[in-house]
Tab-separated table of C-alpha atoms and ligand atoms in Angstrom:
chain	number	residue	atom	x	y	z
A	57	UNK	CA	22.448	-18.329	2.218
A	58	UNK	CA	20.057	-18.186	-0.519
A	59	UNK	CA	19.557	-14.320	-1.500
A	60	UNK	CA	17.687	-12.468	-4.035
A	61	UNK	CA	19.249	-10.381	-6.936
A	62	UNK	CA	17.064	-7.597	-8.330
A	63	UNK	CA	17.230	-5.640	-10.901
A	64	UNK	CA	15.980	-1.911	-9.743
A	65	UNK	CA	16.742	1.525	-10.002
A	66	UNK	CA	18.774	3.420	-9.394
A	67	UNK	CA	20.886	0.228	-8.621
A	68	UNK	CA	20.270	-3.511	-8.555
A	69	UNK	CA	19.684	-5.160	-5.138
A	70	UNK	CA	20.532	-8.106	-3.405
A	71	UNK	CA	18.026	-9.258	-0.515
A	72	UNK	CA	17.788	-11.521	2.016
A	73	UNK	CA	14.592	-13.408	1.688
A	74	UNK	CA	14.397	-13.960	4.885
A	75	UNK	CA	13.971	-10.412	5.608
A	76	UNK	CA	11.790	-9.726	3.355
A	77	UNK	CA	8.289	-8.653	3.061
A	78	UNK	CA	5.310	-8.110	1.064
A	79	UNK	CA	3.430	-5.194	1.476
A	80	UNK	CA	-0.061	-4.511	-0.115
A	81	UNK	CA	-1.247	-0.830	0.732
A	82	UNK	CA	-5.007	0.262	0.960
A	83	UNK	CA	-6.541	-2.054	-2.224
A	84	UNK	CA	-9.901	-1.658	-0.577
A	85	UNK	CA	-12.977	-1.286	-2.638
A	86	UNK	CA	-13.557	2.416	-1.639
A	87	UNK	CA	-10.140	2.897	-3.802
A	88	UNK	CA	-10.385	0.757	-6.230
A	89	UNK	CA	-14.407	-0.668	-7.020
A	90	UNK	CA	-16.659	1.826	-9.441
A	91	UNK	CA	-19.352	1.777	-6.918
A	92	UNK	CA	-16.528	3.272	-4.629
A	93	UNK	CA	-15.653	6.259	-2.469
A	94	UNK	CA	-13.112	7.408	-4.851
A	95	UNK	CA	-14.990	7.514	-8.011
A	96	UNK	CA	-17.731	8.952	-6.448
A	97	UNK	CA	-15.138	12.079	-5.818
A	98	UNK	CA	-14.754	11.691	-9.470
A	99	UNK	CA	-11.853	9.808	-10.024
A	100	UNK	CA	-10.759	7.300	-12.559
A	101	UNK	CA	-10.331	4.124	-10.869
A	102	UNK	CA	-9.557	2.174	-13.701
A	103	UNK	CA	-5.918	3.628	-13.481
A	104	UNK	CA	-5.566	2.251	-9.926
A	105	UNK	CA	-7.463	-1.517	-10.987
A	106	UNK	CA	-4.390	-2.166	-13.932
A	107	UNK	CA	-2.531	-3.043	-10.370
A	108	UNK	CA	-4.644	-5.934	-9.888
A	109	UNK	CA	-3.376	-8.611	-11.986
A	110	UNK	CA	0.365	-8.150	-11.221
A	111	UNK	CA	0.008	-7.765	-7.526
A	112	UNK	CA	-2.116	-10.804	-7.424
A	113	UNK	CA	0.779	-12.446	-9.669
A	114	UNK	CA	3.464	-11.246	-7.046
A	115	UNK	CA	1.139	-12.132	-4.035
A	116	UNK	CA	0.888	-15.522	-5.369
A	117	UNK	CA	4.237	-15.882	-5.822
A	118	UNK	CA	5.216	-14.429	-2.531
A	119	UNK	CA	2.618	-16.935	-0.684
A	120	UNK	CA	4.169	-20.064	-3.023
A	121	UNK	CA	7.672	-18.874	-1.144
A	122	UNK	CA	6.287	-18.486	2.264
A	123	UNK	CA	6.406	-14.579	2.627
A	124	UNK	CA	5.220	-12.856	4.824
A	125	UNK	CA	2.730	-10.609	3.732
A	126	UNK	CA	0.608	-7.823	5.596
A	127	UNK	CA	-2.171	-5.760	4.072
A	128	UNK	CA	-2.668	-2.163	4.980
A	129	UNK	CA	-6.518	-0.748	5.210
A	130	UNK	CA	-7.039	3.189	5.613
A	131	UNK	CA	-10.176	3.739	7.843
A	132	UNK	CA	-11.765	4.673	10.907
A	133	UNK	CA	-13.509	3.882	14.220
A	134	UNK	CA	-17.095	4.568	13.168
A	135	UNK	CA	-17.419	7.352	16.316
A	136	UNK	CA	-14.533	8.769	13.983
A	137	UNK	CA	-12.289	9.693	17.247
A	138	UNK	CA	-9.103	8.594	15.689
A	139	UNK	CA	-9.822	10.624	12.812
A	140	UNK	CA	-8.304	14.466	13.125
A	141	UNK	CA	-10.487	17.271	12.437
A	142	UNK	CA	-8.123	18.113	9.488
A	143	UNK	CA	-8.599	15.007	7.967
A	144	UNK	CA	-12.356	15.200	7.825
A	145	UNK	CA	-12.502	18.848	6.596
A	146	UNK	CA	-10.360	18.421	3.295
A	147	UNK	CA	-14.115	17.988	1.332
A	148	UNK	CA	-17.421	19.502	1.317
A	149	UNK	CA	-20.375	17.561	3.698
A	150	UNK	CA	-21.311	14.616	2.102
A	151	UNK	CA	-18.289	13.356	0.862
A	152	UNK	CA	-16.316	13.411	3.898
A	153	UNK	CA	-15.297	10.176	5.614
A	154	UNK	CA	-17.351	8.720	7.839
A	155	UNK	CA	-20.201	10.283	5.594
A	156	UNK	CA	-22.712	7.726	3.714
A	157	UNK	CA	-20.964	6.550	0.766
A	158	UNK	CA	-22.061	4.330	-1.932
A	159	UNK	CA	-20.633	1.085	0.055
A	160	UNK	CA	-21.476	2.553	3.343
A	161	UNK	CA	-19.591	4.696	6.125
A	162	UNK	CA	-16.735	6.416	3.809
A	163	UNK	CA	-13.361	4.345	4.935
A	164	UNK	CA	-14.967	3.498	8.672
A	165	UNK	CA	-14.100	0.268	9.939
A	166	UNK	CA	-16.392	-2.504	9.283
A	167	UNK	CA	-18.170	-1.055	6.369
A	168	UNK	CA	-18.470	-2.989	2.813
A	169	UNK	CA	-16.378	0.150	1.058
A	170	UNK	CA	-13.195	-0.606	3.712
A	171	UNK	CA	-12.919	-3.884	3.110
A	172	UNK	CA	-10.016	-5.265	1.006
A	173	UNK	CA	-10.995	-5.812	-2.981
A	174	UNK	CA	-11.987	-9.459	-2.949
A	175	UNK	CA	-9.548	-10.432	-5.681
A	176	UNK	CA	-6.359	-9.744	-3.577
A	177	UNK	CA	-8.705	-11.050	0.092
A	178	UNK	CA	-6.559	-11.986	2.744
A	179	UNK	CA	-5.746	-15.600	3.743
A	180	UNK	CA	-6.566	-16.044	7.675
A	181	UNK	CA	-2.794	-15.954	7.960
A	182	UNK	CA	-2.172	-13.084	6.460
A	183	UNK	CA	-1.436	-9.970	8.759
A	184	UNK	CA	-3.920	-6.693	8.432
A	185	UNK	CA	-2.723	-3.634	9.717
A	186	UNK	CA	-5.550	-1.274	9.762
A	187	UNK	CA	-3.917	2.802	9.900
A	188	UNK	CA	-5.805	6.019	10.448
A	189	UNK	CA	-3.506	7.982	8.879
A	190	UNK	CA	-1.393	7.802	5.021
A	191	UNK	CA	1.654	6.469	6.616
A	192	UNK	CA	1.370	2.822	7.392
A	193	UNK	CA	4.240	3.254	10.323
A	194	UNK	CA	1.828	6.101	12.139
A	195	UNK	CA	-0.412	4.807	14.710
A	196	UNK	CA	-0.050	0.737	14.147
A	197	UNK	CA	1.482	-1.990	14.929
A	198	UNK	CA	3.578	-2.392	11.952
A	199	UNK	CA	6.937	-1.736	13.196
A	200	UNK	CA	6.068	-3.963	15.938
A	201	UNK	CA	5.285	-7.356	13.326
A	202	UNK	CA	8.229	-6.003	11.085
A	203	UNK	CA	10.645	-6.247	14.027
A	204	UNK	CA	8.940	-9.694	15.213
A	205	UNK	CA	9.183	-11.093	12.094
A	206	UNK	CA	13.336	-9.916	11.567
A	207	UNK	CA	12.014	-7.349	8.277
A	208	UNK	CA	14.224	-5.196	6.464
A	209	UNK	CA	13.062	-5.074	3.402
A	210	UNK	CA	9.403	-3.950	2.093
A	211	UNK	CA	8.431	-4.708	-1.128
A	212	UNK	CA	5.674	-2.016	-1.727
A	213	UNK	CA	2.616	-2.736	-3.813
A	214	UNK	CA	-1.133	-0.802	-3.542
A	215	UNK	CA	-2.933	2.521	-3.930
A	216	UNK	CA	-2.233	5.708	-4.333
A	217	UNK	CA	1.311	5.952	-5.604
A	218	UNK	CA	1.469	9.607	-4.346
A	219	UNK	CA	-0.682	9.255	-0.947
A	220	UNK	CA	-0.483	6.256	1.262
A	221	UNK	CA	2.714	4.568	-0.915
A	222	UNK	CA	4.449	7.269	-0.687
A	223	UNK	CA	4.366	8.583	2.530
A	224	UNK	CA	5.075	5.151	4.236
A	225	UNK	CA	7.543	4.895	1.597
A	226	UNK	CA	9.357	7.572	3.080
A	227	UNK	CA	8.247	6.919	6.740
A	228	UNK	CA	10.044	3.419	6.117
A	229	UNK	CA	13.188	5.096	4.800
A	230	UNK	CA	13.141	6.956	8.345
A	231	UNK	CA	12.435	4.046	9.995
A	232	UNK	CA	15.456	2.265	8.913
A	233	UNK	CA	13.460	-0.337	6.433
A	234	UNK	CA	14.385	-0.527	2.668
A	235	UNK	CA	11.647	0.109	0.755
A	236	UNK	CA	11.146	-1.213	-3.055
A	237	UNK	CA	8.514	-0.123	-5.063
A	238	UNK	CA	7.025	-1.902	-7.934
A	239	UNK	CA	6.317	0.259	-10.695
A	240	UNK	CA	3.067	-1.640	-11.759
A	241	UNK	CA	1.890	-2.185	-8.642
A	242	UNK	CA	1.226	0.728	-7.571
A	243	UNK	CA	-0.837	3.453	-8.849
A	244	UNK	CA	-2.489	7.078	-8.686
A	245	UNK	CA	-5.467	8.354	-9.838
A	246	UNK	CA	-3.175	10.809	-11.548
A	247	UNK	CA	-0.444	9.433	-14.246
A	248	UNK	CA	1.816	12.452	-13.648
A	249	UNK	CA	1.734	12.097	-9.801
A	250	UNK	CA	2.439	8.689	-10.196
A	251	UNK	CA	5.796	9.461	-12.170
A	252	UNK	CA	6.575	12.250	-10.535
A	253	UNK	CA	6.862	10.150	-7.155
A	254	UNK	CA	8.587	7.170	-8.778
A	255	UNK	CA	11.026	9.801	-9.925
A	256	UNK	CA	11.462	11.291	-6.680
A	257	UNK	CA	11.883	7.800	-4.742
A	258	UNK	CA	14.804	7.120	-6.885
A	259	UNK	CA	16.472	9.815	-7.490
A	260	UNK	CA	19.293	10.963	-5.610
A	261	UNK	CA	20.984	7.562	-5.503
A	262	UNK	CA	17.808	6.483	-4.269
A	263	UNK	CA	16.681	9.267	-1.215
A	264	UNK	CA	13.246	7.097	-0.267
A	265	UNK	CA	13.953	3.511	-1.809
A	266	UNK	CA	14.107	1.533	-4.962
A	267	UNK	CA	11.762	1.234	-8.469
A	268	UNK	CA	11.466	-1.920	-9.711
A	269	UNK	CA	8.475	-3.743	-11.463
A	270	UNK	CA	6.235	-7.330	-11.065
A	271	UNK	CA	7.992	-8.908	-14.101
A	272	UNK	CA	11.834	-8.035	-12.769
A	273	UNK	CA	10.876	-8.969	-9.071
A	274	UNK	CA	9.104	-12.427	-9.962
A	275	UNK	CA	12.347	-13.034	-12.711
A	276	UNK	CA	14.457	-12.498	-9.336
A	277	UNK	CA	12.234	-14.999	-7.628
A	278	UNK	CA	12.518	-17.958	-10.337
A	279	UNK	CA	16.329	-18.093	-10.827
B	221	TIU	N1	-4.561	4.865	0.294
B	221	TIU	C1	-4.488	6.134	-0.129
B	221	TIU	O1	-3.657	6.499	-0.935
B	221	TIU	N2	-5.447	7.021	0.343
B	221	TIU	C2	-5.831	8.129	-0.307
B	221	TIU	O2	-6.533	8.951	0.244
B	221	TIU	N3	-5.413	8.271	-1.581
B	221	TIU	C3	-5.759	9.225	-2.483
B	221	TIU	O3	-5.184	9.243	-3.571
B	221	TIU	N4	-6.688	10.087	-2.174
């Protein structure tokens, strides 16, 4: 059986590829796009767009191999009735979601803002889970397609490190899935945040998952 040997921390890995997936969390253009619903809360989204280029290198890679590979999308139902009340209070009126952003309906369904940055667009076969909450297990079908599909491992790519990466980084863990994140995949519109999770995934002989990065995970893939 062909496996994978990666290089990670706080220990190399060794994966079956079969089991394996590709997970790209939340790189929608209300994240990510300057005309977006996170800059417009004032945050730097260049720090989360230096993710681009290597997950589009891994995502090629991964389709090249046959992966399987599911997208994640935060949002909505535009009568907002899967959103909780404590969700849409955390900002003032007018920057809440569902609120008129500058690419529409703040992270409702269907809106130009929600949709996935066009350079990492899904391919037609490509699974999209869309979740209402941070954690990508809550509410979805994604335990569902990861048990169809015979998953164990998630290799975790997207945006924020600290929000949505990390909590279904450590809803995986209690779901029973290894979860591997790569370093310069993910990001967080705040650098210390960003470390300070990586840190805390690791530590502890690994509590939530592994660290690794694009360059270690695609050197993995080619020998
Ligand atoms: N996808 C995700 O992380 N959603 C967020 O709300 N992130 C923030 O950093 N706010």
């Amino acid at each position: 059986m062909t496996t994978w040997q990666i290089d990670a921390e706080p220990a190399p890995l060794t994966l079956d590829p079969e089991a394996t997936a590709l997970v790209i969390i939340d790189m929608q253009k209300d994240f990510l796009y300057p005309d977006g619903y996170g800059a417009f809360l004032g945050n730097d989204v260049t720090l989360l767009q230096r993710t681009i280029a290597p997950i589009q290198a891994v995502l090629a890679a991964a389709r090249a191999r046959g992966m399987l590979v599911i997208h994640t999308r935060e949002g909505h139902r535009p009568d907002l009735s899967d959103c909780p009340p404590t969700k849409l209070d955390r900002w003032p009126p007018g920057h809440r979601i569902g609120d008129m952003g500058p690419m529409g309906r703040i992270l409702i369904q269907g809106e130009v803002g929600h949709a996935i940055i066009d350079e990492l667009a899904p391919l037609p076969s490509e699974i999209v889970i869309d979740k209402p909450g941070k954690n990508a297990f809550y509410a979805t079908v994604l335990e569902q397609v990861l048990r169809q599909h015979g998953i164990r491992n998630l290799l975790i790519t997207g945006v924020t490190t600290d929000v949505c990466c990390s909590a279904t980084v450590i809803a995986a863990n209690d779901h029973g899935y290894n979860a591997i994140v790569l370093s310069d995949c993910v990001a967080s519109y705040s650098p210390e945040r960003h470390a300070a999770t990586l840190a805390t995934i690791k530590a502890q002989g690994g509590i939530f998952g592994w660290v690794t990065d694009s360059g270690r995970v695609l050197a993995a893939w080619e020998s």
